[in-house]
Structures are given as C-alpha cells and as structure tokens.
Amino acid sequence: GESVGLHLPTLSVQEGDNSIINCAYSNSASDYFFWYKQESGKGPQFIIDIRSNMDKRQGQRVTVLLNKTVKHLSLQIAATQPGDSAVYFCAAPRRGFKTIFGAGTRLFVKA
Amino acid sequence: ETGVTQTPRHLVMGMTNKKSLKCEQHLGHNAMYWYKQSAKKPLELMFVYNFKEQTENNSVPSRFSPECPNSSHLFLHLHTLQPEDSALYLCASSQASGTSGAWEQYFGPGTRLTVT
C-alpha cells in the first residue's frame, strides 16, 4: 500500500548545527506535504507545508525541499536549538479526509 | 481556552469499564478527527467528522464509538476494551472544503489510556 516514511528513526545533532530530516513517499497524487513536530507530552504541531508544484519553501529557521523525481522531501532546521528536540513527522493528505503520517524521526540536540 | 483541548489527560480503566474521551476545538474548524498513537507506529486514523457527519471509519472495532454533537465537540466512547488498546488517543481538527480535508491539522495534547 501507499506509504510515507522517514529514513532514520533517530537523529542526534550538536546545538547550533543544521539538522536535516528526510522522508520518502510512494504515491505521487498528493497536492501537499506537511511536517509536524511532536514534543514529549504534547500532540503533534503543524510546522510547515509545501505544495507539490513547489521545490522549496522556507519558514522561520526551517526549509522544506521536495524532489518529486525521487519522491523525497526533507526538513532542514537551521541553527538547531535544544527546543527543537522532538519527534518530526512528514505527512501526505489522501482522498477525502485521510492523511498518511510517517513513523517519525526523533531529533536529539546535544548541548 | 484556545486551540484543541482534550480531557482527561490520563485514564486507567479495566476491561469491563465504560468511559468517554472528550475533545473540544476553539478554532472554528469543521472537520474533527480521532487518532490512535502507539509506540513506534505511525499515527492511525480512527474516525473523521466533517460538519458533524462521519466521513471515515477506518475499520475501527465497535468497542470504540465516536459521537460528534456539533462542529466544536467530539467524543470517543469506550467499552470492553482490550489491553492492546492502551495508547495515546489524539484529537485533531482542520478546515474543510467540500469533501476534502487536505489542510493542516491541529492536535490536542492527547489522552494517555491504559487498559488493565
């Protein structure tokens, strides 16, 4: 079946470095892709989205890159801070109201 | 109160109990969702309501019964649960456009459910 998955279950970076979290998807039909952040004890929080007709979108300290040729997207976090420690999910909406979520990458930020 | 709220935050129940989870959204959205989140597994969509009408039931066992009295409130009624139902239950809401829910979702903090 269709899937949205992240490449690494965990990622450890030094504070101040840039983080790159990767995600692959199997179905090209999505018009959007979303990134969510889930901190411990909280629900997922929407970070940023990207339309399928875009290659890049920038937010505040975050950049999403979409490569439709290889069905891959990434979330880049600049100057990673301790507050960025969380689980990050990529997600793709499907027909109707379904959204397929990846399993998540846990980001650890070392001081 | 802002965003999406859920009560209770923690719940321990026996397999013969009946309990209900409550969700309320203050965002003016028309679509509401129940998800199950288990350790090391992707979020599992359980139910979706669009303008109070159920649009998705993702093959959820009948021991889970949703109720959506209006666009701001969503309940999940639980009865005769199994230990494998222990998980974090998340409520979310989003805008809705016709039959499409391709909008970002706003999640509550979840209810941590333990079935003993």
CSV table of C-alpha atoms in Angstrom, one decimal:
chain,number,residue,atom,x,y,z
A,1,GLY,CA,0.0,0.0,0.0
A,2,GLU,CA,1.0,3.6,-0.1
A,3,SER,CA,3.3,4.9,2.5
A,4,VAL,CA,5.1,7.9,3.8
A,5,GLY,CA,8.2,7.1,5.7
A,6,LEU,CA,11.2,8.7,7.3
A,7,HIS,CA,14.7,7.4,6.7
A,8,LEU,CA,16.1,7.4,10.2
A,9,PRO,CA,14.2,6.8,13.5
A,10,THR,CA,16.7,9.0,15.4
A,11,LEU,CA,19.0,11.9,14.6
A,12,SER,CA,21.5,13.4,17.0
A,13,VAL,CA,23.0,16.9,16.3
A,14,GLN,CA,25.1,19.4,18.1
A,15,GLU,CA,23.4,22.6,19.2
A,16,GLY,CA,24.0,25.3,16.6
A,17,ASP,CA,24.4,22.8,13.8
A,18,ASN,CA,21.9,22.4,11.0
A,19,SER,CA,19.5,19.4,11.1
A,20,ILE,CA,18.2,17.5,8.0
A,21,ILE,CA,15.3,15.1,8.4
A,22,ASN,CA,14.4,13.1,5.4
A,23,CYS,CA,11.2,11.5,4.2
A,24,ALA,CA,10.2,9.3,1.3
A,25,TYR,CA,6.7,8.7,-0.2
A,26,SER,CA,5.3,6.2,-2.5
A,27,ASN,CA,2.2,7.9,-4.0
A,28,SER,CA,2.6,11.0,-6.3
A,29,ALA,CA,-1.0,12.1,-6.0
A,30,SER,CA,-0.7,14.4,-3.0
A,31,ASP,CA,-1.1,18.1,-3.7
A,32,TYR,CA,0.5,18.9,-0.4
A,33,PHE,CA,3.1,17.6,2.1
A,34,PHE,CA,3.1,18.5,5.7
A,35,TRP,CA,5.7,18.5,8.5
A,36,TYR,CA,4.7,18.1,12.2
A,37,LYS,CA,6.7,18.4,15.4
A,38,GLN,CA,5.7,16.4,18.5
A,39,GLU,CA,7.3,17.3,21.8
A,40,SER,CA,7.2,15.0,24.8
A,41,GLY,CA,3.7,15.0,26.4
A,42,LYS,CA,2.1,17.0,23.6
A,43,GLY,CA,0.2,16.4,20.5
A,44,PRO,CA,1.8,16.9,17.0
A,45,GLN,CA,2.1,20.6,16.0
A,46,PHE,CA,2.0,21.7,12.4
A,47,ILE,CA,5.3,23.3,11.3
A,48,ILE,CA,5.1,23.9,7.6
A,49,ASP,CA,3.7,22.6,4.3
A,50,ILE,CA,4.7,22.5,0.7
A,51,ARG,CA,2.6,22.3,-2.4
A,52,SER,CA,3.5,19.5,-4.9
A,53,ASN,CA,4.2,22.2,-7.6
A,54,MET,CA,7.0,23.7,-5.5
A,55,ASP,CA,10.6,22.6,-4.9
A,56,LYS,CA,11.4,24.6,-1.9
A,57,ARG,CA,9.6,26.5,0.8
A,58,GLN,CA,11.2,28.5,3.7
A,59,GLY,CA,9.8,29.3,7.1
A,60,GLN,CA,11.3,30.7,10.2
A,61,ARG,CA,14.6,28.6,10.6
A,62,VAL,CA,13.0,25.8,8.6
A,63,THR,CA,13.2,24.9,4.9
A,64,VAL,CA,11.3,22.2,3.1
A,65,LEU,CA,12.8,20.6,-0.1
A,66,LEU,CA,10.7,18.5,-2.4
A,67,ASN,CA,12.2,16.2,-5.0
A,68,LYS,CA,9.3,14.7,-7.0
A,69,THR,CA,11.6,12.8,-9.3
A,70,VAL,CA,12.8,10.5,-6.5
A,71,LYS,CA,9.7,11.1,-4.3
A,72,HIS,CA,11.7,12.6,-1.4
A,73,LEU,CA,11.2,15.5,0.9
A,74,SER,CA,13.4,16.9,3.6
A,75,LEU,CA,13.0,19.3,6.5
A,76,GLN,CA,16.0,21.4,7.3
A,77,ILE,CA,16.3,23.2,10.6
A,78,ALA,CA,19.0,25.9,10.8
A,79,ALA,CA,21.0,26.5,14.0
A,80,THR,CA,19.3,23.7,15.9
A,81,GLN,CA,18.4,24.6,19.4
A,82,PRO,CA,17.5,22.4,22.5
A,83,GLY,CA,13.9,23.4,22.0
A,84,ASP,CA,13.9,21.7,18.6
A,85,SER,CA,14.3,18.3,20.4
A,86,ALA,CA,11.1,16.4,19.4
A,87,VAL,CA,9.8,13.8,17.0
A,88,TYR,CA,9.2,15.0,13.5
A,89,PHE,CA,6.6,13.6,11.1
A,90,CYS,CA,6.1,14.1,7.4
A,91,ALA,CA,2.5,13.6,6.2
A,92,ALA,CA,0.6,13.5,3.0
A,93,PRO,CA,-3.1,14.0,2.6
A,94,ARG,CA,-5.1,11.4,0.6
A,95,ARG,CA,-8.6,11.3,-0.8
A,96,GLY,CA,-11.2,12.7,1.4
A,97,PHE,CA,-10.0,13.3,4.9
A,98,LYS,CA,-7.3,10.7,5.2
A,99,THR,CA,-3.7,11.8,5.9
A,100,ILE,CA,-0.9,9.3,5.8
A,101,PHE,CA,1.7,10.0,8.5
A,102,GLY,CA,5.3,8.7,8.6
A,103,ALA,CA,6.6,6.9,11.7
A,104,GLY,CA,8.6,9.9,12.8
A,105,THR,CA,12.3,10.8,13.4
A,106,ARG,CA,13.3,11.7,17.0
A,107,LEU,CA,15.7,14.6,17.0
A,108,PHE,CA,18.2,14.9,19.9
A,109,VAL,CA,20.0,18.1,20.3
A,110,LYS,CA,23.3,17.9,22.2
A,111,ALA,CA,24.4,21.0,24.2
B,1,GLU,CA,-9.3,28.5,26.1
B,2,THR,CA,-7.6,28.2,22.7
B,3,GLY,CA,-6.7,25.5,20.3
B,4,VAL,CA,-7.8,21.9,20.8
B,5,THR,CA,-8.3,20.6,24.3
B,6,GLN,CA,-8.8,17.0,25.5
B,7,THR,CA,-10.0,15.5,28.7
B,8,PRO,CA,-9.0,13.5,30.6
B,9,ARG,CA,-5.2,13.7,30.0
B,10,HIS,CA,-4.7,10.3,31.6
B,11,LEU,CA,-7.1,7.4,32.0
B,12,VAL,CA,-6.8,3.9,33.5
B,13,MET,CA,-9.7,1.6,33.0
B,14,GLY,CA,-10.5,-2.1,33.4
B,15,MET,CA,-11.6,-4.2,30.5
B,16,THR,CA,-15.2,-4.1,31.7
B,17,ASN,CA,-15.4,-0.4,32.3
B,18,LYS,CA,-17.2,2.2,30.2
B,19,LYS,CA,-15.5,5.6,29.8
B,20,SER,CA,-15.6,8.6,27.4
B,21,LEU,CA,-12.9,10.8,26.0
B,22,LYS,CA,-13.8,14.4,25.2
B,23,CYS,CA,-12.3,16.8,22.7
B,24,GLU,CA,-13.2,20.5,22.1
B,25,GLN,CA,-11.8,22.8,19.4
B,26,HIS,CA,-11.9,26.6,19.6
B,27,LEU,CA,-10.6,27.2,16.1
B,28,GLY,CA,-13.8,27.4,14.1
B,29,HIS,CA,-12.9,24.3,12.1
B,30,ASN,CA,-15.5,22.0,10.6
B,31,ALA,CA,-13.6,18.7,10.5
B,32,MET,CA,-12.6,16.7,13.6
B,33,TYR,CA,-10.5,13.5,13.9
B,34,TRP,CA,-9.6,10.8,16.3
B,35,TYR,CA,-6.2,9.2,16.0
B,36,LYS,CA,-4.5,6.3,17.9
B,37,GLN,CA,-0.8,6.7,18.6
B,38,SER,CA,1.1,3.6,19.7
B,39,ALA,CA,4.8,3.4,20.4
B,40,LYS,CA,7.0,3.1,17.3
B,41,LYS,CA,4.0,3.1,14.9
B,42,PRO,CA,2.6,5.8,12.7
B,43,LEU,CA,-0.5,7.7,13.7
B,44,GLU,CA,-3.5,5.6,13.0
B,45,LEU,CA,-6.6,7.5,11.8
B,46,MET,CA,-9.7,6.1,13.5
B,47,PHE,CA,-12.7,8.4,12.7
B,48,VAL,CA,-13.3,11.7,10.8
B,49,TYR,CA,-16.3,14.0,11.1
B,50,ASN,CA,-17.0,16.7,8.6
B,51,PHE,CA,-19.7,19.2,9.6
B,52,LYS,CA,-20.9,16.7,12.2
B,53,GLU,CA,-21.2,13.9,9.7
B,54,GLN,CA,-18.9,10.9,10.0
B,55,THR,CA,-16.9,10.6,6.8
B,56,GLU,CA,-14.3,8.0,7.8
B,57,ASN,CA,-14.4,4.9,9.9
B,58,ASN,CA,-11.0,3.2,9.4
B,59,SER,CA,-12.1,-0.3,10.3
B,60,VAL,CA,-12.2,0.5,14.0
B,61,PRO,CA,-13.6,-2.1,16.4
B,62,SER,CA,-17.1,-1.4,17.7
B,63,ARG,CA,-15.8,-1.1,21.2
B,64,PHE,CA,-14.8,2.4,20.1
B,65,SER,CA,-17.9,4.6,19.4
B,66,PRO,CA,-17.5,8.2,18.3
B,67,GLU,CA,-20.0,11.0,18.8
B,68,CYS,CA,-19.9,14.5,17.3
B,69,PRO,CA,-22.8,16.6,18.6
B,70,ASN,CA,-21.6,19.8,16.9
B,71,SER,CA,-18.6,21.0,15.0
B,72,SER,CA,-16.7,22.0,18.2
B,73,HIS,CA,-17.1,18.8,20.2
B,74,LEU,CA,-16.1,15.3,19.7
B,75,PHE,CA,-16.3,12.3,22.0
B,76,LEU,CA,-14.9,8.8,21.9
B,77,HIS,CA,-16.9,6.3,24.0
B,78,LEU,CA,-15.0,3.3,25.2
B,79,HIS,CA,-16.4,0.0,26.4
B,80,THR,CA,-15.0,-3.5,27.0
B,81,LEU,CA,-11.5,-2.5,25.8
B,82,GLN,CA,-8.5,-4.8,25.5
B,83,PRO,CA,-5.0,-4.3,26.9
B,84,GLU,CA,-3.7,-3.7,23.3
B,85,ASP,CA,-6.0,-0.7,23.1
B,86,SER,CA,-3.6,1.1,25.6
B,87,ALA,CA,-2.2,4.1,23.6
B,88,LEU,CA,-2.3,7.8,23.3
B,89,TYR,CA,-5.6,9.0,21.7
B,90,LEU,CA,-5.3,12.2,19.9
B,91,CYS,CA,-8.0,14.5,18.7
B,92,ALA,CA,-7.4,17.0,15.8
B,93,SER,CA,-9.3,19.5,13.8
B,94,SER,CA,-8.9,21.2,10.5
B,95,GLN,CA,-10.6,23.3,8.0
B,96,ALA,CA,-12.7,21.5,5.4
B,97,SER,CA,-13.6,22.3,1.8
B,98,GLY,CA,-16.4,20.2,0.4
B,99,THR,CA,-15.3,16.6,0.5
B,100,SER,CA,-11.6,17.4,1.0
B,101,GLY,CA,-9.7,17.7,4.2
B,102,ALA,CA,-6.3,18.5,2.7
B,103,TRP,CA,-5.5,21.1,5.3
B,104,GLU,CA,-3.1,21.1,8.1
B,105,GLN,CA,-4.5,19.6,11.3
B,106,TYR,CA,-4.3,21.0,14.8
B,107,PHE,CA,-3.9,18.4,17.5
B,108,GLY,CA,-4.9,18.3,21.2
B,109,PRO,CA,-2.4,17.0,23.8
B,110,GLY,CA,-4.0,13.6,23.8
B,111,THR,CA,-5.4,11.2,26.4
B,112,ARG,CA,-3.0,8.5,27.6
B,113,LEU,CA,-5.1,5.5,28.0
B,114,THR,CA,-4.1,2.4,29.9
B,115,VAL,CA,-6.4,-0.7,29.9
B,116,THR,CA,-5.7,-3.1,32.7
